[in-house]
Short mmCIF file of C-alpha atoms in Angstrom, two decimals:
data_model
loop_
_atom_site.label_atom_id
_atom_site.label_comp_id
_atom_site.label_asym_id
_atom_site.label_seq_id
_atom_site.Cartn_x
_atom_site.Cartn_y
_atom_site.Cartn_z
CA MET A 1 14.43 62.96 38.98
CA ASP A 2 15.86 60.41 41.41
CA GLU A 3 12.25 60.01 42.99
CA LYS A 4 10.84 59.63 39.52
CA ARG A 5 13.35 56.62 39.05
CA VAL A 6 12.55 55.28 42.36
CA GLU A 7 8.81 55.35 41.72
CA GLU A 8 9.08 53.65 38.26
CA ALA A 9 11.06 51.03 39.79
CA LEU A 10 8.77 50.40 42.55
CA ASP A 11 5.78 50.27 39.96
CA ARG A 12 7.84 47.52 37.88
CA LEU A 13 8.22 45.50 40.89
CA GLU A 14 4.56 45.70 41.98
CA LYS A 15 3.56 44.59 38.31
CA GLU A 16 5.98 41.80 38.56
CA GLU A 17 4.63 40.82 41.87
CA HIS A 18 1.05 40.85 40.46
CA HIS A 19 2.11 38.76 37.64
CA ILE A 20 3.80 36.23 39.87
CA LEU A 21 0.86 35.79 41.96
CA LYS A 22 -1.52 35.65 39.23
CA VAL A 23 0.70 32.43 37.72
CA LEU A 24 0.60 31.16 41.37
CA GLU A 25 -3.29 31.54 41.36
CA GLU A 26 -3.59 29.68 37.94
CA ALA A 27 -1.38 27.04 38.89
CA LYS A 28 -3.48 26.27 42.12
CA GLU A 29 -6.65 26.33 40.20
CA SER A 30 -5.11 23.80 37.57
CA GLU A 31 -4.12 21.64 40.30
CA LYS A 32 -7.57 21.85 42.01
CA HIS A 33 -9.39 20.83 38.88
CA LEU A 34 -7.02 18.08 38.51
CA ASP A 35 -8.10 16.55 41.95
CA GLU A 36 -11.56 16.82 41.02
CA LYS A 37 -10.82 15.05 37.73
CA ARG A 38 -9.03 12.29 39.63
CA LEU A 39 -11.68 12.02 42.41
CA GLN A 40 -14.28 11.69 39.52
CA LYS A 41 -12.37 8.67 37.99
CA LEU A 42 -12.41 7.08 41.51
CA LYS A 43 -16.33 7.34 41.64
CA HIS A 44 -17.00 5.30 38.55
CA PHE A 45 -15.66 1.93 37.65
CA THR A 46 -15.65 2.18 33.62
CA ILE A 47 -14.83 -0.52 30.98
CA GLY A 48 -11.64 1.15 30.58
CA ASP A 49 -10.79 0.38 34.30
CA PHE A 50 -12.18 -3.09 34.04
CA ALA A 51 -9.96 -3.82 30.96
CA GLN A 52 -6.82 -2.16 32.77
CA SER A 53 -7.34 -4.61 35.80
CA VAL A 54 -7.79 -7.74 33.62
CA ILE A 55 -4.78 -6.98 31.52
CA GLY A 56 -2.72 -5.90 34.25
CA ALA A 57 -3.74 -9.04 36.27
CA THR A 58 -3.04 -11.39 33.24
CA VAL A 59 0.20 -10.02 32.08
CA PHE A 60 1.73 -10.53 35.76
CA SER A 61 0.38 -13.95 36.47
CA LEU A 62 0.43 -15.48 33.09
CA PRO A 63 4.17 -16.20 33.07
CA ALA A 64 4.02 -17.56 36.72
CA ILE A 65 1.07 -19.65 35.90
CA LEU A 66 2.67 -21.18 32.66
CA ASN A 67 5.99 -21.61 34.64
CA THR A 68 6.38 -25.30 35.99
CA SER A 69 9.13 -24.28 38.31
CA PHE A 70 6.94 -21.76 39.89
CA TRP A 71 4.29 -24.66 40.72
CA ASP A 72 7.19 -26.90 42.15
CA TYR A 73 8.31 -24.07 44.66
CA ILE A 74 4.78 -23.40 45.82
CA PRO A 75 4.43 -26.90 47.88
CA ARG A 76 7.32 -25.81 49.77
CA LEU A 77 5.65 -22.75 51.26
CA SER A 78 3.02 -23.20 54.00
CA THR A 79 -0.60 -22.12 53.61
CA PRO A 80 -0.45 -19.34 56.59
CA PHE A 81 2.46 -18.08 54.86
CA LEU A 82 0.94 -17.93 51.43
CA PHE A 83 -2.10 -16.15 53.09
CA LEU A 84 0.31 -13.62 54.82
CA VAL A 85 2.05 -12.70 51.54
CA HIS A 86 -1.54 -12.34 49.74
CA ALA A 87 -2.45 -10.08 52.90
CA VAL A 88 0.68 -7.98 52.44
CA VAL A 89 0.37 -7.69 48.65
CA PHE A 90 -3.51 -6.70 48.95
CA SER A 91 -2.42 -3.86 51.50
CA CYS A 92 0.26 -2.59 48.90
CA PHE A 93 -2.48 -2.78 46.28
CA PHE A 94 -4.78 -0.83 48.60
CA ILE A 95 -1.94 1.88 49.16
CA ALA A 96 -1.01 2.08 45.42
CA LEU A 97 -4.79 2.80 44.37
CA ASN A 98 -5.01 5.47 47.12
CA TYR A 99 -1.71 7.21 45.34
CA GLU A 100 -3.47 6.97 41.95
CA TYR A 101 -6.09 9.38 43.09
CA ARG A 102 -4.60 11.74 45.66
CA ASP A 103 -1.39 12.71 46.87
CA THR A 104 -1.72 11.87 50.68
CA PHE A 105 -2.62 9.00 52.99
CA LYS A 106 -4.70 11.11 55.38
CA TRP A 107 -7.84 9.77 57.03
CA ASN A 108 -11.02 10.58 55.18
CA MET A 109 -13.93 8.50 55.72
CA THR A 110 -15.86 9.16 52.45
CA PHE A 111 -12.52 8.62 50.38
CA PHE A 112 -11.80 5.35 52.00
CA LYS A 113 -15.43 4.42 51.26
CA ARG A 114 -15.07 5.19 47.75
CA LEU A 115 -11.45 3.52 47.78
CA ALA A 116 -12.67 0.47 49.42
CA LYS A 117 -15.42 0.02 46.69
CA ARG A 118 -12.97 0.63 43.92
CA SER A 119 -10.75 -2.01 45.47
CA PHE A 120 -13.40 -4.60 45.48
CA TYR A 121 -14.34 -4.07 41.89
CA VAL A 122 -10.36 -4.19 40.74
CA TYR A 123 -10.19 -7.44 43.06
CA PHE A 124 -13.11 -9.20 41.78
CA SER A 125 -12.15 -8.13 37.85
CA SER A 126 -8.56 -9.71 38.49
CA MET A 127 -10.05 -12.65 40.28
CA MET A 128 -12.33 -13.51 37.36
CA MET A 129 -9.30 -13.50 34.81
CA ILE A 130 -7.08 -15.50 37.31
CA VAL A 131 -9.43 -18.19 38.12
CA LEU A 132 -10.00 -18.78 34.50
CA LEU A 133 -6.33 -18.86 33.51
CA LEU A 134 -5.88 -21.24 36.72
CA ILE A 135 -8.71 -23.48 35.28
CA LEU A 136 -6.75 -23.67 31.98
CA ALA A 137 -3.71 -24.53 33.54
CA ASN A 138 -5.44 -27.33 35.44
CA LYS A 139 -4.39 -26.01 39.01
CA ILE A 140 -8.26 -25.26 39.65
CA ALA A 141 -9.53 -28.87 39.17
CA LEU A 142 -12.48 -31.01 40.50
CA ASN A 143 -10.19 -33.67 41.56
CA LEU A 144 -8.17 -31.42 43.63
CA SER A 145 -8.75 -30.82 47.27
CA ASN A 146 -9.91 -27.40 48.77
CA VAL A 147 -6.49 -26.73 50.35
CA GLU A 148 -4.68 -27.09 47.00
CA VAL A 149 -7.16 -24.86 45.02
CA PHE A 150 -6.85 -22.29 48.01
CA ARG A 151 -3.28 -22.32 47.67
CA ASN A 152 -2.92 -22.30 44.08
CA PHE A 153 -5.39 -19.25 44.10
CA LEU A 154 -3.64 -17.32 46.69
CA ALA A 155 -0.18 -17.65 44.89
CA ALA A 156 -1.76 -16.66 41.38
CA MET A 157 -3.75 -13.77 42.86
CA SER A 158 -1.02 -12.23 44.85
CA MET A 159 0.79 -11.65 41.29
CA GLY A 160 -2.11 -10.40 39.62
CA LEU A 161 -2.92 -7.89 42.18
CA VAL A 162 0.47 -6.39 41.49
CA GLY A 163 -0.39 -5.98 37.75
CA SER A 164 -3.67 -4.79 38.20
CA VAL A 165 -2.73 -1.69 39.84
CA THR A 166 0.65 -1.31 37.89
CA PHE A 167 -1.01 -1.01 34.42
CA SER A 168 -2.69 2.30 35.15
CA PHE A 169 -0.67 3.91 32.27
CA LEU A 170 -2.93 2.11 29.77
CA LYS A 171 -5.66 4.59 30.51
CA LYS A 172 -3.57 7.61 30.18
CA MET B 1 -41.91 12.42 30.29
CA LYS B 2 -41.07 14.52 33.38
CA LYS B 3 -38.75 12.99 35.82
CA LYS B 4 -40.39 12.75 39.36
CA HIS B 5 -38.35 11.27 41.80
CA LEU B 6 -34.95 12.69 42.92
CA SER B 7 -32.21 10.36 44.44
CA VAL B 8 -29.28 11.73 46.14
CA ASP B 9 -26.11 9.50 45.94
CA MET B 10 -24.65 10.51 49.09
CA MET B 11 -21.47 8.74 48.72
CA ASN B 12 -20.37 10.12 45.31
CA LEU B 13 -22.32 13.44 45.78
CA GLU B 14 -24.55 12.93 42.58
CA LYS B 15 -28.17 13.35 41.74
CA HIS B 16 -30.19 11.22 39.81
CA TYR B 17 -33.57 11.79 38.48
CA ASP B 18 -36.22 8.80 38.04
CA LYS B 19 -39.79 8.57 37.12
CA PHE B 20 -40.30 6.60 40.12
CA ASN B 21 -38.27 5.37 43.27
CA ILE B 22 -35.60 2.90 42.22
CA ASP B 23 -33.23 3.61 45.35
CA PHE B 24 -33.64 -0.50 46.27
CA ILE B 25 -31.71 -1.09 42.96
CA ARG B 26 -29.23 1.96 42.94
CA TYR B 27 -27.93 1.61 46.56
CA PHE B 28 -26.78 -1.26 48.73
CA THR B 29 -27.24 0.16 51.98
CA ARG B 30 -26.41 -1.09 55.34
CA HIS B 31 -29.99 -2.08 56.01
CA LYS B 32 -29.91 -4.24 52.88
CA PHE B 33 -26.34 -5.66 53.86
CA GLY B 34 -27.95 -6.88 57.27
CA ILE B 35 -31.09 -8.31 55.70
CA ASN B 36 -29.11 -10.20 53.41
CA ILE B 37 -26.65 -11.77 55.92
CA PHE B 38 -29.58 -12.54 58.23
CA ALA B 39 -31.66 -14.04 55.50
CA SER B 40 -28.78 -15.90 54.10
CA VAL B 41 -27.95 -17.51 57.66
CA ALA B 42 -31.71 -18.21 58.24
CA ALA B 43 -32.11 -20.00 54.94
CA MET B 44 -28.53 -22.07 55.24
CA SER B 45 -29.73 -23.27 58.71
CA TYR B 46 -32.96 -24.39 57.50
CA TRP B 47 -31.35 -26.11 54.37
CA LEU B 48 -28.61 -27.81 56.42
CA SER B 49 -30.92 -29.00 59.28
CA SER B 50 -34.22 -30.13 57.57
CA GLY B 51 -34.89 -32.74 54.78
CA LEU B 52 -34.34 -30.37 52.06
CA TRP B 53 -30.49 -31.37 52.31
CA GLU B 54 -31.18 -34.88 51.67
CA TRP B 55 -33.37 -34.01 48.60
CA SER B 56 -30.72 -31.54 47.31
CA LEU B 57 -28.22 -34.25 47.13
CA GLU B 58 -30.38 -36.57 45.06
CA VAL B 59 -31.56 -33.65 42.38
CA PRO B 60 -29.07 -33.95 39.26
CA LEU B 61 -26.48 -31.35 39.49
CA ARG B 62 -27.41 -30.28 35.82
CA SER B 63 -30.78 -29.18 37.09
CA ALA B 64 -29.42 -27.40 40.03
CA ILE B 65 -26.88 -25.45 37.50
CA ASN B 66 -29.96 -24.57 35.20
CA ALA B 67 -31.96 -23.47 38.23
CA GLY B 68 -29.05 -21.15 39.40
CA LEU B 69 -28.54 -19.75 35.93
CA LEU B 70 -32.18 -19.17 35.79
CA GLY B 71 -32.28 -17.48 39.09
CA ALA B 72 -29.43 -15.13 38.37
CA PHE B 73 -30.69 -14.18 35.00
CA PHE B 74 -34.20 -13.61 36.19
CA PHE B 75 -33.02 -11.07 38.87
CA LEU B 76 -30.51 -9.35 36.75
CA ILE B 77 -33.43 -8.86 33.91
CA LEU B 78 -35.80 -7.86 36.52
CA PHE B 79 -33.75 -5.15 38.02
CA THR B 80 -32.72 -3.99 34.47
CA THR B 81 -36.46 -3.77 33.31
CA ILE B 82 -37.38 -1.89 36.52
CA ALA B 83 -34.26 0.49 36.03
CA TYR B 84 -35.07 0.87 32.28
CA ALA B 85 -38.75 1.59 33.15
CA ALA B 86 -37.84 4.29 35.63
CA GLY B 87 -36.06 6.54 32.67
CA ASN B 88 -32.48 5.38 32.40
CA SER B 89 -30.77 4.18 29.16
CA PHE B 90 -30.35 0.36 28.85
CA MET B 91 -26.46 0.55 29.47
CA GLU B 92 -27.04 2.66 32.69
CA SER B 93 -29.89 0.07 33.57
CA LEU B 94 -27.76 -2.90 33.14
CA ARG B 95 -24.91 -1.19 35.04
CA LEU B 96 -27.10 -0.52 37.88
CA SER B 97 -28.68 -4.07 37.92
CA SER B 98 -25.44 -5.82 37.61
CA ARG B 99 -23.83 -3.70 40.31
CA ARG B 100 -26.80 -4.63 42.72
CA CYS B 101 -26.61 -8.29 41.85
CA LEU B 102 -22.98 -8.41 42.46
CA PHE B 103 -23.25 -6.95 46.01
CA SER B 104 -26.06 -9.10 46.73
CA PHE B 105 -24.25 -12.36 45.54
CA THR B 106 -20.83 -11.26 47.45
CA THR B 107 -23.05 -10.84 50.72
CA MET B 108 -24.89 -13.95 50.28
CA ASN B 109 -21.42 -15.71 49.90
CA LEU B 110 -20.03 -14.00 53.08
CA ALA B 111 -22.56 -16.04 54.96
CA ILE B 112 -22.74 -19.27 52.94
CA TRP B 113 -18.84 -20.39 53.14
CA PRO B 114 -18.34 -19.76 56.96
CA ILE B 115 -21.54 -21.51 57.65
CA LEU B 116 -20.45 -24.27 55.60
CA PHE B 117 -17.05 -24.68 57.11
CA LEU B 118 -18.13 -23.77 60.58
CA SER B 119 -20.96 -26.77 60.54
CA GLY B 120 -18.39 -29.24 59.44
CA VAL B 121 -20.14 -30.07 56.23
CA LEU B 122 -17.06 -28.97 54.27
CA THR B 123 -13.65 -29.38 55.20
CA TRP B 124 -10.11 -28.11 53.85
CA ILE B 125 -9.27 -31.79 52.75
CA ASP B 126 -12.80 -32.41 50.70
CA LEU B 127 -12.51 -32.46 47.00
CA PHE B 128 -13.33 -29.10 45.12
CA SER B 129 -15.95 -30.94 43.11
CA TRP B 130 -17.83 -31.22 46.43
CA THR B 131 -17.18 -27.66 47.34
CA LEU B 132 -18.70 -26.42 44.01
CA THR B 133 -21.78 -28.66 44.50
CA LEU B 134 -22.48 -27.34 48.17
CA GLY B 135 -21.63 -23.72 46.97
CA LEU B 136 -24.12 -23.91 43.98
CA TRP B 137 -26.87 -25.19 46.45
CA GLY B 138 -26.08 -22.52 49.13
CA ASN B 139 -26.21 -19.86 46.46
CA LEU B 140 -29.77 -21.48 45.16
CA VAL B 141 -31.18 -21.61 48.72
CA CYS B 142 -29.86 -18.20 49.66
CA GLY B 143 -30.48 -16.32 46.30
CA TYR B 144 -34.40 -17.29 46.22
CA THR B 145 -34.76 -16.40 49.79
CA ALA B 146 -32.13 -13.65 50.76
CA VAL B 147 -32.35 -11.53 47.61
CA THR B 148 -36.26 -11.77 47.52
CA LEU B 149 -36.42 -10.76 51.21
CA ASP B 150 -33.80 -7.71 50.88
CA ILE B 151 -36.04 -6.36 48.04
CA ALA B 152 -39.60 -7.29 49.83
CA ILE B 153 -38.88 -6.19 53.37
CA PRO B 154 -37.75 -2.47 52.79
CA LEU B 155 -40.82 -1.89 50.45
CA ILE B 156 -43.30 -3.72 52.72
CA TYR B 157 -41.59 -1.37 55.65
CA LYS B 158 -42.68 1.69 53.20
CA LEU B 159 -45.89 0.55 52.39
CA ILE B 160 -46.73 0.22 56.21
CA TYR B 161 -45.08 3.10 57.80
CA LYS B 162 -45.19 5.84 55.01
#
């Protein structure tokens, strides 16, 4: 009688363990599928991705471009400092883009090549919009010098880059 | 019609079937990058050192802009037509050709701007209008030579050696 109860308890435990393992396998499969889906999105730059970059860059940079006190502050900063800020923002943009498509930052040559291509597309898309806005705000004009145009571009583009990766919720 | 040429995208791990080989549009390889840079440097050096420089400054800006737009549209339409004839849909052909043109344009400008600044023709204190004029002429000179060469050289190589 006791042996029968022990056997029934063991059977029940075995079934529960089997059920837990099955749930775990299904969760792993769904996560594997999710990574592939995210990687597929990395491979192709669609109209939705373009729109997201442009809208994000516009929303973040437009208030600064239209704000006169922002342009009063920029002349106080040196050109190498503006370039450094732009480089730091670009590296943060690259890291943020990496984490949009996977959960690690491990070295993987194929992934980084695809990510570099995607970064180029997003940067170029944002740049088109930022340049247009700067022309409209007369911050890129024919009568300005190269250094003034370059400084205005660096300042606006730094903010545009932040916006272009922040607005990824638009695609979801 | 049955598609004949199998093109394998080693970066995205995808296969594409085309009626004929359009890999020169699909992929912008290291060889094309190298040819583009070399041809752009050669074209810029010739333009800056020859009588072509003086002639280009006398040409009205509007004519130069029209020539540039014509060249850009010509290459875009040429690549789109070839990709379309290879059996791709219109949107896919336009996507392939515009991507190819974008990569060529970026590569050319990677050569043009450093040469303009290093040669002393352009400085940071010059007016932006002068920069645009030089940039336009640089792109015209390099576009008609470098893009033509980066299509022609691999094709000639294939014809001779395969």
